[in-house]
GROMACS .gro file of C-alpha atoms in nm:
model
  512
    1MET     CA    1  -2.468  -4.826   9.459
    2THR     CA    2  -2.775  -4.768   9.244
    3ALA     CA    3  -3.043  -4.504   9.294
    4ASP     CA    4  -3.312  -4.773   9.299
    5ARG     CA    5  -3.339  -4.777   9.678
    6VAL     CA    6  -3.425  -4.579   9.988
    7VAL     CA    7  -3.141  -4.461  10.210
    8VAL     CA    8  -3.226  -4.457  10.582
    9VAL     CA    9  -2.979  -4.270  10.803
   10GLY     CA   10  -2.964  -4.390  11.163
   11ALA     CA   11  -2.991  -4.730  11.329
   12GLY     CA   12  -3.189  -4.654  11.643
   13VAL     CA   13  -3.553  -4.751  11.678
   14ALA     CA   14  -3.669  -4.499  11.414
   15GLY     CA   15  -3.424  -4.607  11.147
   16LEU     CA   16  -3.453  -4.980  11.210
   17ALA     CA   17  -3.832  -4.972  11.221
   18THR     CA   18  -3.846  -4.770  10.898
   19ALA     CA   19  -3.608  -5.007  10.719
   20LEU     CA   20  -3.813  -5.310  10.827
   21ARG     CA   21  -4.146  -5.153  10.736
   22LEU     CA   22  -4.016  -5.066  10.388
   23ALA     CA   23  -3.957  -5.433  10.298
   24PRO     CA   24  -3.948  -5.557  10.029
   25LEU     CA   25  -3.829  -5.223   9.886
   26PRO     CA   26  -3.447  -5.221   9.883
   27VAL     CA   27  -3.302  -5.013  10.167
   28THR     CA   28  -2.951  -4.897  10.245
   29LEU     CA   29  -2.930  -4.841  10.620
   30LEU     CA   30  -2.646  -4.603  10.707
   31ALA     CA   31  -2.537  -4.672  11.065
   32SER     CA   32  -2.264  -4.488  11.253
   33ALA     CA   33  -2.161  -4.816  11.421
   34PRO     CA   34  -2.248  -5.185  11.391
   35LEU     CA   35  -2.618  -5.252  11.454
   36GLY     CA   36  -2.714  -5.223  11.819
   37GLU     CA   37  -2.431  -4.988  11.917
   38GLU     CA   38  -2.403  -4.613  11.986
   39THR     CA   39  -2.773  -4.522  11.977
   40ALA     CA   40  -2.986  -4.333  12.225
   41THR     CA   41  -3.254  -4.602  12.194
   42ALA     CA   42  -3.041  -4.838  12.401
   43TRP     CA   43  -3.031  -4.580  12.681
   44ALA     CA   44  -3.410  -4.552  12.707
   45GLN     CA   45  -3.512  -4.684  13.048
   46GLY     CA   46  -3.877  -4.595  13.017
   47GLY     CA   47  -4.121  -4.789  12.808
   48ILE     CA   48  -4.377  -4.758  12.533
   49ALA     CA   49  -4.700  -4.578  12.610
   50ALA     CA   50  -4.997  -4.776  12.478
   51ALA     CA   51  -5.364  -4.766  12.576
   52ILE     CA   52  -5.404  -5.136  12.650
   53GLY     CA   53  -5.557  -5.146  13.001
   54ALA     CA   54  -5.924  -5.221  13.056
   55ASP     CA   55  -5.978  -4.869  13.195
   56ASP     CA   56  -5.785  -4.700  12.912
   57ASP     CA   57  -5.853  -4.581  12.559
   58PRO     CA   58  -5.641  -4.417  12.286
   59ALA     CA   59  -5.855  -4.104  12.322
   60LEU     CA   60  -5.745  -4.074  12.686
   61HIS     CA   61  -5.383  -4.126  12.585
   62ALA     CA   62  -5.416  -3.857  12.318
   63ALA     CA   63  -5.572  -3.618  12.570
   64ASP     CA   64  -5.279  -3.666  12.810
   65THR     CA   65  -5.038  -3.604  12.521
   66LEU     CA   66  -5.212  -3.279  12.431
   67ALA     CA   67  -5.218  -3.161  12.793
   68ALA     CA   68  -4.843  -3.221  12.831
   69GLY     CA   69  -4.773  -3.045  12.500
   70ALA     CA   70  -4.886  -2.711  12.647
   71GLY     CA   71  -5.096  -2.601  12.352
   72LEU     CA   72  -4.858  -2.687  12.068
   73SER     CA   73  -4.935  -3.054  12.001
   74ASP     CA   74  -5.134  -3.145  11.690
   75PRO     CA   75  -5.459  -3.319  11.796
   76GLU     CA   76  -5.480  -3.529  11.479
   77VAL     CA   77  -5.121  -3.651  11.517
   78ALA     CA   78  -5.181  -3.728  11.885
   79ARG     CA   79  -5.489  -3.929  11.793
   80ARG     CA   80  -5.318  -4.130  11.520
   81VAL     CA   81  -5.011  -4.210  11.727
   82ALA     CA   82  -5.214  -4.307  12.034
   83GLU     CA   83  -5.433  -4.534  11.822
   84ALA     CA   84  -5.122  -4.703  11.682
   85GLY     CA   85  -4.987  -4.795  12.026
   86PRO     CA   86  -5.158  -5.130  12.090
   87GLY     CA   87  -5.077  -5.255  11.739
   88LEU     CA   88  -4.711  -5.159  11.774
   89VAL     CA   89  -4.685  -5.359  12.096
   90GLU     CA   90  -4.828  -5.657  11.906
   91TRP     CA   91  -4.579  -5.598  11.621
   92LEU     CA   92  -4.283  -5.603  11.859
   93THR     CA   93  -4.419  -5.912  12.032
   94GLY     CA   94  -4.440  -6.081  11.694
   95LEU     CA   95  -4.074  -5.995  11.633
   96GLY     CA   96  -3.985  -6.174  11.956
   97LEU     CA   97  -3.978  -5.901  12.220
   98ALA     CA   98  -4.069  -6.038  12.563
   99PHE     CA   99  -4.254  -5.761  12.745
  100ASP     CA  100  -4.287  -5.771  13.122
  101ARG     CA  101  -4.603  -5.946  13.238
  102GLY     CA  102  -4.788  -5.991  13.564
  103PRO     CA  103  -4.863  -6.321  13.743
  104ASP     CA  104  -5.175  -6.365  13.530
  105GLY     CA  105  -4.975  -6.338  13.208
  106ALA     CA  106  -5.120  -5.999  13.113
  107LEU     CA  107  -4.887  -5.715  13.016
  108ALA     CA  108  -4.760  -5.527  13.322
  109LEU     CA  109  -4.857  -5.162  13.286
  110GLY     CA  110  -4.661  -4.889  13.461
  111LEU     CA  111  -4.750  -4.530  13.550
  112GLU     CA  112  -4.541  -4.226  13.463
  113ALA     CA  113  -4.577  -3.852  13.507
  114ALA     CA  114  -4.876  -3.676  13.346
  115HIS     CA  115  -5.039  -4.004  13.238
  116GLY     CA  116  -5.391  -4.049  13.369
  117ARG     CA  117  -5.377  -4.429  13.342
  118ARG     CA  118  -5.127  -4.710  13.382
  119ARG     CA  119  -5.023  -4.759  13.020
  120ILE     CA  120  -4.643  -4.793  13.009
  121VAL     CA  121  -4.539  -5.127  12.861
  122LYS     CA  122  -4.187  -5.232  12.960
  123ALA     CA  123  -3.927  -5.499  12.896
  124GLY     CA  124  -3.660  -5.597  13.147
  125GLY     CA  125  -3.800  -5.361  13.408
  126ASP     CA  126  -3.618  -5.044  13.308
  127ALA     CA  127  -3.434  -5.169  12.998
  128THR     CA  128  -3.705  -5.129  12.735
  129GLY     CA  129  -3.496  -4.930  12.489
  130ALA     CA  130  -3.215  -5.185  12.488
  131ALA     CA  131  -3.464  -5.470  12.447
  132VAL     CA  132  -3.642  -5.301  12.156
  133LEU     CA  133  -3.309  -5.222  11.990
  134ARG     CA  134  -3.190  -5.585  12.014
  135VAL     CA  135  -3.508  -5.718  11.856
  136LEU     CA  136  -3.516  -5.463  11.574
  137ALA     CA  137  -3.143  -5.496  11.502
  138ARG     CA  138  -3.175  -5.874  11.481
  139ALA     CA  139  -3.472  -5.845  11.245
  140ALA     CA  140  -3.298  -5.586  11.025
  141GLY     CA  141  -2.979  -5.792  11.015
  142SER     CA  142  -3.169  -6.087  10.874
  143CYS     CA  143  -3.395  -5.887  10.639
  144PRO     CA  144  -3.287  -5.954  10.277
  145SER     CA  145  -3.401  -5.612  10.154
  146VAL     CA  146  -3.181  -5.421  10.403
  147THR     CA  147  -2.813  -5.352  10.332
  148VAL     CA  148  -2.621  -5.204  10.624
  149VAL     CA  149  -2.339  -4.956  10.555
  150VAL     CA  150  -2.130  -4.832  10.848
  151GLY     CA  151  -2.049  -4.465  10.811
  152ARG     CA  152  -2.171  -4.113  10.876
  153ALA     CA  153  -2.375  -3.887  10.651
  154ALA     CA  154  -2.175  -3.583  10.539
  155ALA     CA  155  -2.423  -3.399  10.316
  156LEU     CA  156  -2.745  -3.443  10.125
  157MET     CA  157  -2.729  -3.454   9.745
  158GLN     CA  158  -2.980  -3.237   9.560
  159ASP     CA  159  -3.073  -3.174   9.199
  160ALA     CA  160  -3.116  -2.833   9.037
  161GLU     CA  161  -3.472  -2.804   9.171
  162GLY     CA  162  -3.365  -2.882   9.529
  163ARG     CA  163  -3.500  -3.237   9.538
  164VAL     CA  164  -3.297  -3.468   9.762
  165THR     CA  165  -3.147  -3.743   9.547
  166GLY     CA  166  -2.918  -3.921   9.793
  167LEU     CA  167  -2.634  -3.835  10.024
  168VAL     CA  168  -2.259  -3.838  10.064
  169ALA     CA  169  -2.132  -4.061  10.345
  170ARG     CA  170  -1.797  -4.096  10.514
  171THR     CA  171  -1.708  -4.464  10.544
  172GLY     CA  172  -1.397  -4.669  10.596
  173ARG     CA  173  -1.345  -4.641  10.221
  174GLY     CA  174  -1.357  -4.262  10.229
  175CYS     CA  175  -1.642  -4.041  10.105
  176VAL     CA  176  -1.891  -4.230   9.892
  177ALA     CA  177  -2.207  -4.122   9.714
  178LEU     CA  178  -2.530  -4.304   9.798
  179PRO     CA  179  -2.784  -4.205   9.532
  180ALA     CA  180  -3.142  -4.284   9.633
  181ARG     CA  181  -3.504  -4.252   9.530
  182ALA     CA  182  -3.567  -4.114   9.881
  183VAL     CA  183  -3.373  -4.036  10.199
  184VAL     CA  184  -3.515  -4.089  10.548
  185LEU     CA  185  -3.329  -3.916  10.832
  186ALA     CA  186  -3.358  -4.101  11.163
  187THR     CA  187  -3.050  -3.961  11.334
  188GLY     CA  188  -3.180  -3.882  11.682
  189GLY     CA  189  -3.155  -3.566  11.888
  190LEU     CA  190  -2.905  -3.310  12.011
  191GLY     CA  191  -2.874  -3.354  12.387
  192GLY     CA  192  -2.500  -3.403  12.341
  193LEU     CA  193  -2.471  -3.029  12.271
  194TYR     CA  194  -2.508  -2.974  12.647
  195ARG     CA  195  -2.248  -3.037  12.915
  196SER     CA  196  -2.500  -3.232  13.124
  197THR     CA  197  -2.707  -3.477  12.924
  198THR     CA  198  -2.865  -3.820  12.942
  199ASN     CA  199  -2.782  -3.873  12.572
  200PRO     CA  200  -2.476  -4.034  12.413
  201ALA     CA  201  -2.204  -3.777  12.353
  202GLY     CA  202  -2.249  -3.817  11.977
  203ALA     CA  203  -2.610  -3.695  11.981
  204VAL     CA  204  -2.527  -3.349  11.847
  205GLY     CA  205  -2.801  -3.284  11.592
  206SER     CA  206  -2.624  -3.420  11.284
  207GLY     CA  207  -2.944  -3.499  11.095
  208LEU     CA  208  -3.096  -3.164  11.182
  209VAL     CA  209  -2.791  -2.992  11.036
  210LEU     CA  210  -2.796  -3.205  10.719
  211ALA     CA  211  -3.153  -3.096  10.653
  212ALA     CA  212  -3.097  -2.735  10.758
  213ARG     CA  213  -2.793  -2.691  10.532
  214ALA     CA  214  -3.003  -2.825  10.243
  215GLY     CA  215  -3.270  -2.560  10.311
  216ALA     CA  216  -3.531  -2.758  10.505
  217VAL     CA  217  -3.782  -2.584  10.731
  218LEU     CA  218  -3.747  -2.669  11.099
  219ARG     CA  219  -4.021  -2.661  11.359
  220ASP     CA  220  -3.997  -2.552  11.724
  221PRO     CA  221  -3.623  -2.618  11.772
  222GLU     CA  222  -3.627  -2.411  12.092
  223PHE     CA  223  -3.802  -2.688  12.285
  224MET     CA  224  -3.542  -2.906  12.459
  225GLN     CA  225  -3.669  -3.132  12.733
  226PHE     CA  226  -3.457  -3.161  13.047
  227HIS     CA  227  -3.509  -3.481  13.240
  228PRO     CA  228  -3.555  -3.400  13.609
  229THR     CA  229  -3.370  -3.698  13.753
  230ALA     CA  230  -3.034  -3.757  13.596
  231ILE     CA  231  -2.811  -3.920  13.856
  232ALA     CA  232  -2.571  -3.650  13.977
  233VAL     CA  233  -2.245  -3.846  13.970
  234ARG     CA  234  -2.026  -3.595  13.782
  235SER     CA  235  -2.024  -3.230  13.684
  236SER     CA  236  -2.055  -3.281  13.309
  237GLY     CA  237  -2.080  -3.534  13.029
  238PRO     CA  238  -2.342  -3.803  12.978
  239LEU     CA  239  -2.517  -3.875  13.306
  240PRO     CA  240  -2.693  -4.199  13.400
  241LEU     CA  241  -3.069  -4.171  13.432
  242ALA     CA  242  -3.305  -4.255  13.718
  243THR     CA  243  -3.614  -4.345  13.518
  244GLU     CA  244  -3.939  -4.157  13.567
  245ALA     CA  245  -4.103  -4.489  13.648
  246LEU     CA  246  -3.942  -4.470  13.993
  247ARG     CA  247  -4.157  -4.168  14.069
  248GLY     CA  248  -4.454  -4.342  13.911
  249GLU     CA  249  -4.414  -4.619  14.166
  250GLY     CA  250  -4.384  -4.384  14.462
  251ALA     CA  251  -4.026  -4.252  14.484
  252ILE     CA  252  -4.020  -3.895  14.616
  253LEU     CA  253  -3.788  -3.597  14.574
  254ILE     CA  254  -3.633  -3.467  14.894
  255ASP     CA  255  -3.372  -3.218  15.007
  256ALA     CA  256  -3.077  -3.288  15.235
  257ASP     CA  257  -3.301  -3.256  15.541
  258GLY     CA  258  -3.564  -3.493  15.405
  259GLY     CA  259  -3.812  -3.218  15.312
  260ARG     CA  260  -4.036  -3.270  15.008
  261VAL     CA  261  -3.906  -3.074  14.709
  262MET     CA  262  -4.241  -3.097  14.526
  263ALA     CA  263  -4.457  -3.002  14.824
  264GLY     CA  264  -4.737  -2.766  14.724
  265ILE     CA  265  -4.681  -2.814  14.349
  266ALA     CA  266  -4.973  -2.956  14.152
  267GLY     CA  267  -4.905  -3.314  14.054
  268ALA     CA  268  -4.607  -3.335  14.291
  269GLU     CA  269  -4.356  -3.594  14.163
  270LEU     CA  270  -4.590  -3.681  13.874
  271ALA     CA  271  -4.617  -3.325  13.740
  272PRO     CA  272  -4.499  -3.272  13.380
  273ARG     CA  273  -4.125  -3.302  13.334
  274ASP     CA  274  -4.064  -2.931  13.282
  275VAL     CA  275  -4.234  -2.850  13.613
  276VAL     CA  276  -4.035  -3.110  13.807
  277ALA     CA  277  -3.709  -3.012  13.637
  278ARG     CA  278  -3.749  -2.643  13.723
  279ALA     CA  279  -3.840  -2.724  14.084
  280ILE     CA  280  -3.518  -2.922  14.120
  281ALA     CA  281  -3.312  -2.662  13.933
  282LEU     CA  282  -3.439  -2.392  14.169
  283ARG     CA  283  -3.283  -2.584  14.457
  284THR     CA  284  -2.961  -2.690  14.285
  285GLY     CA  285  -2.912  -2.336  14.154
  286ARG     CA  286  -2.892  -2.224  14.518
  287GLY     CA  287  -2.626  -2.484  14.589
  288GLU     CA  288  -2.865  -2.729  14.753
  289ALA     CA  289  -2.863  -3.102  14.686
  290VAL     CA  290  -3.175  -3.288  14.574
  291PHE     CA  291  -3.231  -3.662  14.612
  292LEU     CA  292  -3.471  -3.923  14.482
  293ASP     CA  293  -3.579  -4.141  14.771
  294ALA     CA  294  -3.660  -4.489  14.637
  295ARG     CA  295  -3.548  -4.688  14.940
  296HIS     CA  296  -3.885  -4.860  14.976
  297LEU     CA  297  -3.912  -4.977  14.615
  298ASP     CA  298  -3.673  -5.275  14.594
  299VAL     CA  299  -3.485  -5.103  14.313
  300ALA     CA  300  -3.247  -5.396  14.260
  301ARG     CA  301  -3.534  -5.625  14.160
  302ARG     CA  302  -3.778  -5.388  13.992
  303PHE     CA  303  -3.534  -5.145  13.826
  304PRO     CA  304  -3.215  -5.343  13.756
  305THR     CA  305  -3.071  -5.088  13.512
  306VAL     CA  306  -3.094  -4.805  13.766
  307ALA     CA  307  -2.951  -5.035  14.034
  308ALA     CA  308  -2.654  -5.121  13.813
  309LEU     CA  309  -2.591  -4.755  13.728
  310CYS     CA  310  -2.600  -4.668  14.097
  311ARG     CA  311  -2.359  -4.949  14.185
  312ALA     CA  312  -2.118  -4.827  13.918
  313ALA     CA  313  -2.124  -4.484  14.083
  314GLY     CA  314  -2.079  -4.624  14.434
  315LEU     CA  315  -2.442  -4.560  14.532
  316ASP     CA  316  -2.686  -4.794  14.704
  317PRO     CA  317  -3.048  -4.686  14.641
  318ALA     CA  318  -3.169  -4.931  14.905
  319ALA     CA  319  -2.965  -4.757  15.174
  320ARG     CA  320  -2.957  -4.392  15.067
  321PRO     CA  321  -3.153  -4.162  14.839
  322ILE     CA  322  -3.010  -4.108  14.490
  323PRO     CA  323  -2.860  -3.762  14.418
  324VAL     CA  324  -3.029  -3.615  14.108
  325ARG     CA  325  -3.036  -3.305  13.891
  326PRO     CA  326  -3.186  -3.206  13.555
  327ALA     CA  327  -3.001  -3.281  13.231
  328ALA     CA  328  -3.071  -3.232  12.860
  329HIS     CA  329  -3.277  -3.531  12.752
  330TYR     CA  330  -3.501  -3.503  12.444
  331HIS     CA  331  -3.544  -3.255  12.159
  332MET     CA  332  -3.912  -3.190  12.088
  333GLY     CA  333  -3.835  -2.972  11.786
  334GLY     CA  334  -3.672  -3.084  11.465
  335ILE     CA  335  -3.723  -3.114  11.091
  336ARG     CA  336  -4.080  -3.009  11.016
  337VAL     CA  337  -4.270  -3.305  10.872
  338ASP     CA  338  -4.630  -3.369  10.779
  339GLY     CA  339  -4.852  -3.663  10.874
  340ARG     CA  340  -4.662  -3.888  10.630
  341GLY     CA  341  -4.317  -3.789  10.755
  342ARG     CA  342  -4.240  -3.568  10.454
  343SER     CA  343  -4.011  -3.270  10.508
  344SER     CA  344  -4.032  -2.941  10.317
  345LEU     CA  345  -3.769  -3.078  10.073
  346PRO     CA  346  -3.894  -3.319   9.805
  347GLY     CA  347  -3.726  -3.656   9.845
  348LEU     CA  348  -3.654  -3.613  10.218
  349TRP     CA  349  -3.846  -3.776  10.503
  350ALA     CA  350  -3.762  -3.772  10.876
  351CYS     CA  351  -3.853  -4.004  11.163
  352GLY     CA  352  -3.796  -4.015  11.538
  353GLU     CA  353  -3.633  -3.747  11.750
  354VAL     CA  354  -3.484  -3.561  11.453
  355ALA     CA  355  -3.837  -3.493  11.324
  356ALA     CA  356  -4.099  -3.252  11.456
  357THR     CA  357  -4.428  -3.426  11.383
  358GLY     CA  358  -4.648  -3.210  11.605
  359LEU     CA  359  -4.693  -3.486  11.863
  360HIS     CA  360  -4.483  -3.355  12.150
  361GLY     CA  361  -4.555  -2.984  12.132
  362ALA     CA  362  -4.374  -2.790  12.402
  363ASN     CA  363  -4.323  -3.083  12.639
  364ARG     CA  364  -4.307  -3.453  12.550
  365LEU     CA  365  -4.525  -3.691  12.748
  366ALA     CA  366  -4.316  -3.966  12.906
  367SER     CA  367  -4.273  -4.286  12.700
  368ASN     CA  368  -4.416  -4.133  12.383
  369SER     CA  369  -4.081  -4.126  12.203
  370LEU     CA  370  -4.037  -4.493  12.109
  371LEU     CA  371  -4.407  -4.497  12.027
  372GLU     CA  372  -4.384  -4.198  11.792
  373ALA     CA  373  -4.076  -4.334  11.614
  374MET     CA  374  -4.241  -4.667  11.536
  375ALA     CA  375  -4.576  -4.511  11.443
  376PHE     CA  376  -4.416  -4.273  11.192
  377ALA     CA  377  -4.186  -4.545  11.059
  378ALA     CA  378  -4.498  -4.728  10.945
  379LEU     CA  379  -4.652  -4.409  10.801
  380ILE     CA  380  -4.335  -4.319  10.611
  381ALA     CA  381  -4.300  -4.672  10.472
  382ALA     CA  382  -4.663  -4.672  10.358
  383ASP     CA  383  -4.612  -4.334  10.189
  384LEU     CA  384  -4.298  -4.444  10.005
  385GLN     CA  385  -4.448  -4.775   9.902
  386GLY     CA  386  -4.755  -4.596   9.769
  387LEU     CA  387  -4.542  -4.352   9.572
  388GLN     CA  388  -4.334  -4.640   9.437
  389ALA     CA  389  -4.644  -4.827   9.326
  390ARG     CA  390  -4.763  -4.520   9.137
  391GLY     CA  391  -4.420  -4.460   8.985
  392MET     CA  392  -4.388  -4.122   9.159
  393VAL     CA  393  -4.053  -4.182   9.330
  394THR     CA  394  -3.760  -4.190   9.090
  395GLY     CA  395  -3.388  -4.218   9.147
  396GLY     CA  396  -3.105  -4.031   8.985
  397GLY     CA  397  -2.937  -3.707   9.073
  398PRO     CA  398  -2.618  -3.505   9.046
  399GLU     CA  399  -2.265  -3.623   9.068
  400PRO     CA  400  -2.122  -3.640   9.423
  401ALA     CA  401  -1.933  -3.317   9.366
  402SER     CA  402  -2.261  -3.126   9.383
  403ALA     CA  403  -2.313  -3.218   9.747
  404HIS     CA  404  -2.247  -2.932   9.987
  405ASP     CA  405  -2.010  -3.110  10.225
  406ALA     CA  406  -1.915  -2.860  10.497
  407PRO     CA  407  -1.619  -2.943  10.723
  408MET     CA  408  -1.671  -3.067  11.077
  409ASP     CA  409  -1.494  -2.888  11.363
  410ARG     CA  410  -1.492  -3.096  11.680
  411HIS     CA  411  -1.244  -2.862  11.850
  412ALA     CA  412  -1.524  -2.614  11.922
  413LEU     CA  413  -1.747  -2.870  12.094
  414PRO     CA  414  -1.639  -2.806  12.456
  415GLU     CA  415  -1.707  -2.435  12.413
  416ILE     CA  416  -2.042  -2.505  12.248
  417ARG     CA  417  -2.149  -2.738  12.528
  418ALA     CA  418  -2.059  -2.485  12.796
  419LEU     CA  419  -2.241  -2.210  12.606
  420MET     CA  420  -2.557  -2.417  12.552
  421GLU     CA  421  -2.561  -2.523  12.917
  422ALA     CA  422  -2.520  -2.168  13.047
  423GLU     CA  423  -2.736  -1.969  12.805
  424VAL     CA  424  -2.974  -2.206  12.623
  425GLY     CA  425  -3.058  -2.435  12.913
  426LEU     CA  426  -3.346  -2.491  13.148
  427VAL     CA  427  -3.398  -2.120  13.227
  428ARG     CA  428  -3.330  -1.862  12.955
  429HIS     CA  429  -3.322  -1.484  12.911
  430ALA     CA  430  -3.263  -1.242  12.626
  431ALA     CA  431  -2.909  -1.138  12.719
  432GLY     CA  432  -2.781  -1.495  12.740
  433LEU     CA  433  -2.962  -1.605  12.426
  434THR     CA  434  -2.821  -1.307  12.240
  435ARG     CA  435  -2.467  -1.397  12.346
  436ALA     CA  436  -2.520  -1.760  12.248
  437THR     CA  437  -2.676  -1.675  11.911
  438GLY     CA  438  -2.388  -1.448  11.815
  439ARG     CA  439  -2.109  -1.687  11.910
  440LEU     CA  440  -2.280  -1.994  11.765
  441ALA     CA  441  -2.341  -1.813  11.436
  442ALA     CA  442  -1.973  -1.725  11.414
  443LEU     CA  443  -1.872  -2.086  11.472
  444ALA     CA  444  -2.140  -2.212  11.231
  445ARG     CA  445  -2.001  -1.989  10.957
  446LEU     CA  446  -1.661  -2.148  11.016
  447GLY     CA  447  -1.815  -2.485  10.937
  448SER     CA  448  -1.903  -2.628  11.282
  449ALA     CA  449  -2.203  -2.859  11.247
  450GLU     CA  450  -2.252  -2.864  11.623
  451ALA     CA  451  -2.262  -2.485  11.638
  452THR     CA  452  -2.513  -2.486  11.354
  453ALA     CA  453  -2.743  -2.714  11.552
  454GLY     CA  454  -2.703  -2.500  11.863
  455LEU     CA  455  -2.769  -2.181  11.666
  456LEU     CA  456  -3.104  -2.315  11.545
  457VAL     CA  457  -3.211  -2.379  11.905
  458ALA     CA  458  -3.081  -2.046  12.037
  459ALA     CA  459  -3.222  -1.830  11.758
  460ALA     CA  460  -3.568  -1.983  11.791
  461ALA     CA  461  -3.553  -1.948  12.170
  462LEU     CA  462  -3.462  -1.581  12.135
  463GLY     CA  463  -3.763  -1.525  11.913
  464ARG     CA  464  -4.009  -1.696  12.150
  465GLU     CA  465  -4.074  -1.423  12.409
  466GLU     CA  466  -4.291  -1.628  12.643
  467SER     CA  467  -4.261  -1.926  12.875
  468ARG     CA  468  -4.423  -2.247  12.756
  469GLY     CA  469  -4.350  -2.609  12.841
  470ALA     CA  470  -3.979  -2.682  12.831
  471HIS     CA  471  -3.895  -2.329  12.709
  472TRP     CA  472  -3.878  -2.101  13.014
  473ARG     CA  473  -3.786  -1.735  12.972
  474ALA     CA  474  -3.701  -1.568  13.303
  475ASP     CA  475  -3.760  -1.230  13.135
  476HIS     CA  476  -4.094  -1.341  12.987
  477PRO     CA  477  -4.265  -1.569  13.242
  478GLU     CA  478  -4.608  -1.504  13.089
  479GLN     CA  479  -4.768  -1.713  12.816
  480CYS     CA  480  -4.886  -1.576  12.481
  481GLU     CA  481  -5.129  -1.719  12.229
  482PRO     CA  482  -5.011  -2.064  12.114
  483ARG     CA  483  -4.793  -2.050  11.804
  484VAL     CA  484  -4.554  -2.279  11.622
  485THR     CA  485  -4.205  -2.160  11.529
  486GLU     CA  486  -4.085  -2.231  11.177
  487ILE     CA  487  -3.728  -2.140  11.093
  488THR     CA  488  -3.459  -2.213  10.836
  489LEU     CA  489  -3.084  -2.194  10.875
  490SER     CA  490  -3.068  -1.876  10.669
  491GLN     CA  491  -3.325  -1.717  10.900
  492ALA     CA  492  -3.130  -1.825  11.208
  493LEU     CA  493  -2.814  -1.667  11.067
  494ALA     CA  494  -3.008  -1.351  10.984
  495THR     CA  495  -3.137  -1.344  11.342
  496ALA     CA  496  -2.778  -1.351  11.465
  497ASP     CA  497  -2.690  -1.062  11.234
  498ALA     CA  498  -2.994  -0.868  11.352
  499VAL     CA  499  -2.913  -0.892  11.721
  500ARG     CA  500  -2.553  -0.805  11.645
  501ASP     CA  501  -2.621  -0.473  11.477
  502ARG     CA  502  -2.981  -0.407  11.594
  503SER     CA  503  -3.058  -0.276  11.248
  504MET     CA  504  -3.335  -0.516  11.151
  505PRO     CA  505  -3.614  -0.717  11.314
  506LEU     CA  506  -3.583  -1.083  11.405
  507THR     CA  507  -3.658  -1.314  11.114
  508VAL     CA  508  -3.802  -1.617  11.287
  509GLN     CA  509  -4.132  -1.687  11.118
  510ASP     CA  510  -4.432  -1.789  11.323
  511ALA     CA  511  -4.698  -2.018  11.179
  512ARG     CA  512  -5.011  -1.945  11.374
   0.00000   0.00000   0.00000
């Protein structure tokens, strides 16, 4: 494998879109499974937010994004991503994606929470993620500039100055070095660190840890979004999702007696996700059951994915309300990147859920995730192509032995999931975060990648002594002046040491 290529890690929407946009530059796409398998993209029931309607405008979409972000979203990023939406829908259509349309042939636009207009473009009713993944995987599979390697990234390779020069991957042939002129991480989120999640079990922050171990700066890792309406079919593990679009079309949240759970709360069922999730958690925390009543919506026809998930669990949404509860869903924080997707490490870019672009702030607006991934894929590709044209991206690097390949310890994962669920979940407080930070740091120092990812979330959450968006501190319900958290792995470990011996202040750095 030569260094005259870009290595893209991850084969969900972010990775596939980046690889395609980079053509004709040669790309090695490192996928953990054959294309189209084992990605969170395929689980996305929602759609793609795009200001296409006659009564809509990208400025309105950007304004809704900023409002949901609770003061931490970047206005310029929100503007650029919102403006990209209509063109991205056209791009996918050109690749062969059949979006849902109305009787007049126009795109059918759905409504979701905290959106002021109908602007959610869908495919297959509630199977947009799977449809997008199929189209992008087919295009990447036939793209001559893309070479797919099945394996998992073990460590980033760096030169003496810290520039990322490739990575070490575990494949069926053992550990192999993949030197590169640039590396793009598109590895997804970390919802799989929690016992209850809507993510695949393998979504445990692997890309975040790769970057953190190499010294990258992370942004706002404390902000984990909990989806309000995971279908409550088991006590732990990945849970099926009842898409937010159900509430957009009139489904309501009720208790066992039929009373409205969201009564008296601004926005009701269409309030921001953190508000709805906490309202449900307040009830379930008291041992009450909460249900999503969609009996009047013809779920079997309009939401076939939800209908199939319900059938598999022995539920009939046409006859009875669906039992629901919050579950870890989307990580708003991640590797800090600029408007071109560049991380703090030369040679390293990040795209999709693993990146913190400044779009989502403290609370992601529904259906902005696929949009953001594709928008930044184009920006990253344009940046790399421009650097290539100017001869500013060069390959080369150290021998594979210089890569810092820490061991993986899957035996600790059940403990980590229980700890994250109990202490770094929907409602947090100092005592629990302190316990979590200390234990996760100990496991991280033993080599656990999953504990390292959890530590970054817990340490940043401990340092944010306020409640904002998806981060709710029971001991600090007030809101302070808006600020962005920036943290490195060394700072997170120092935070754990500080709370252990109380001999030094917290080291989380705030960028105001």
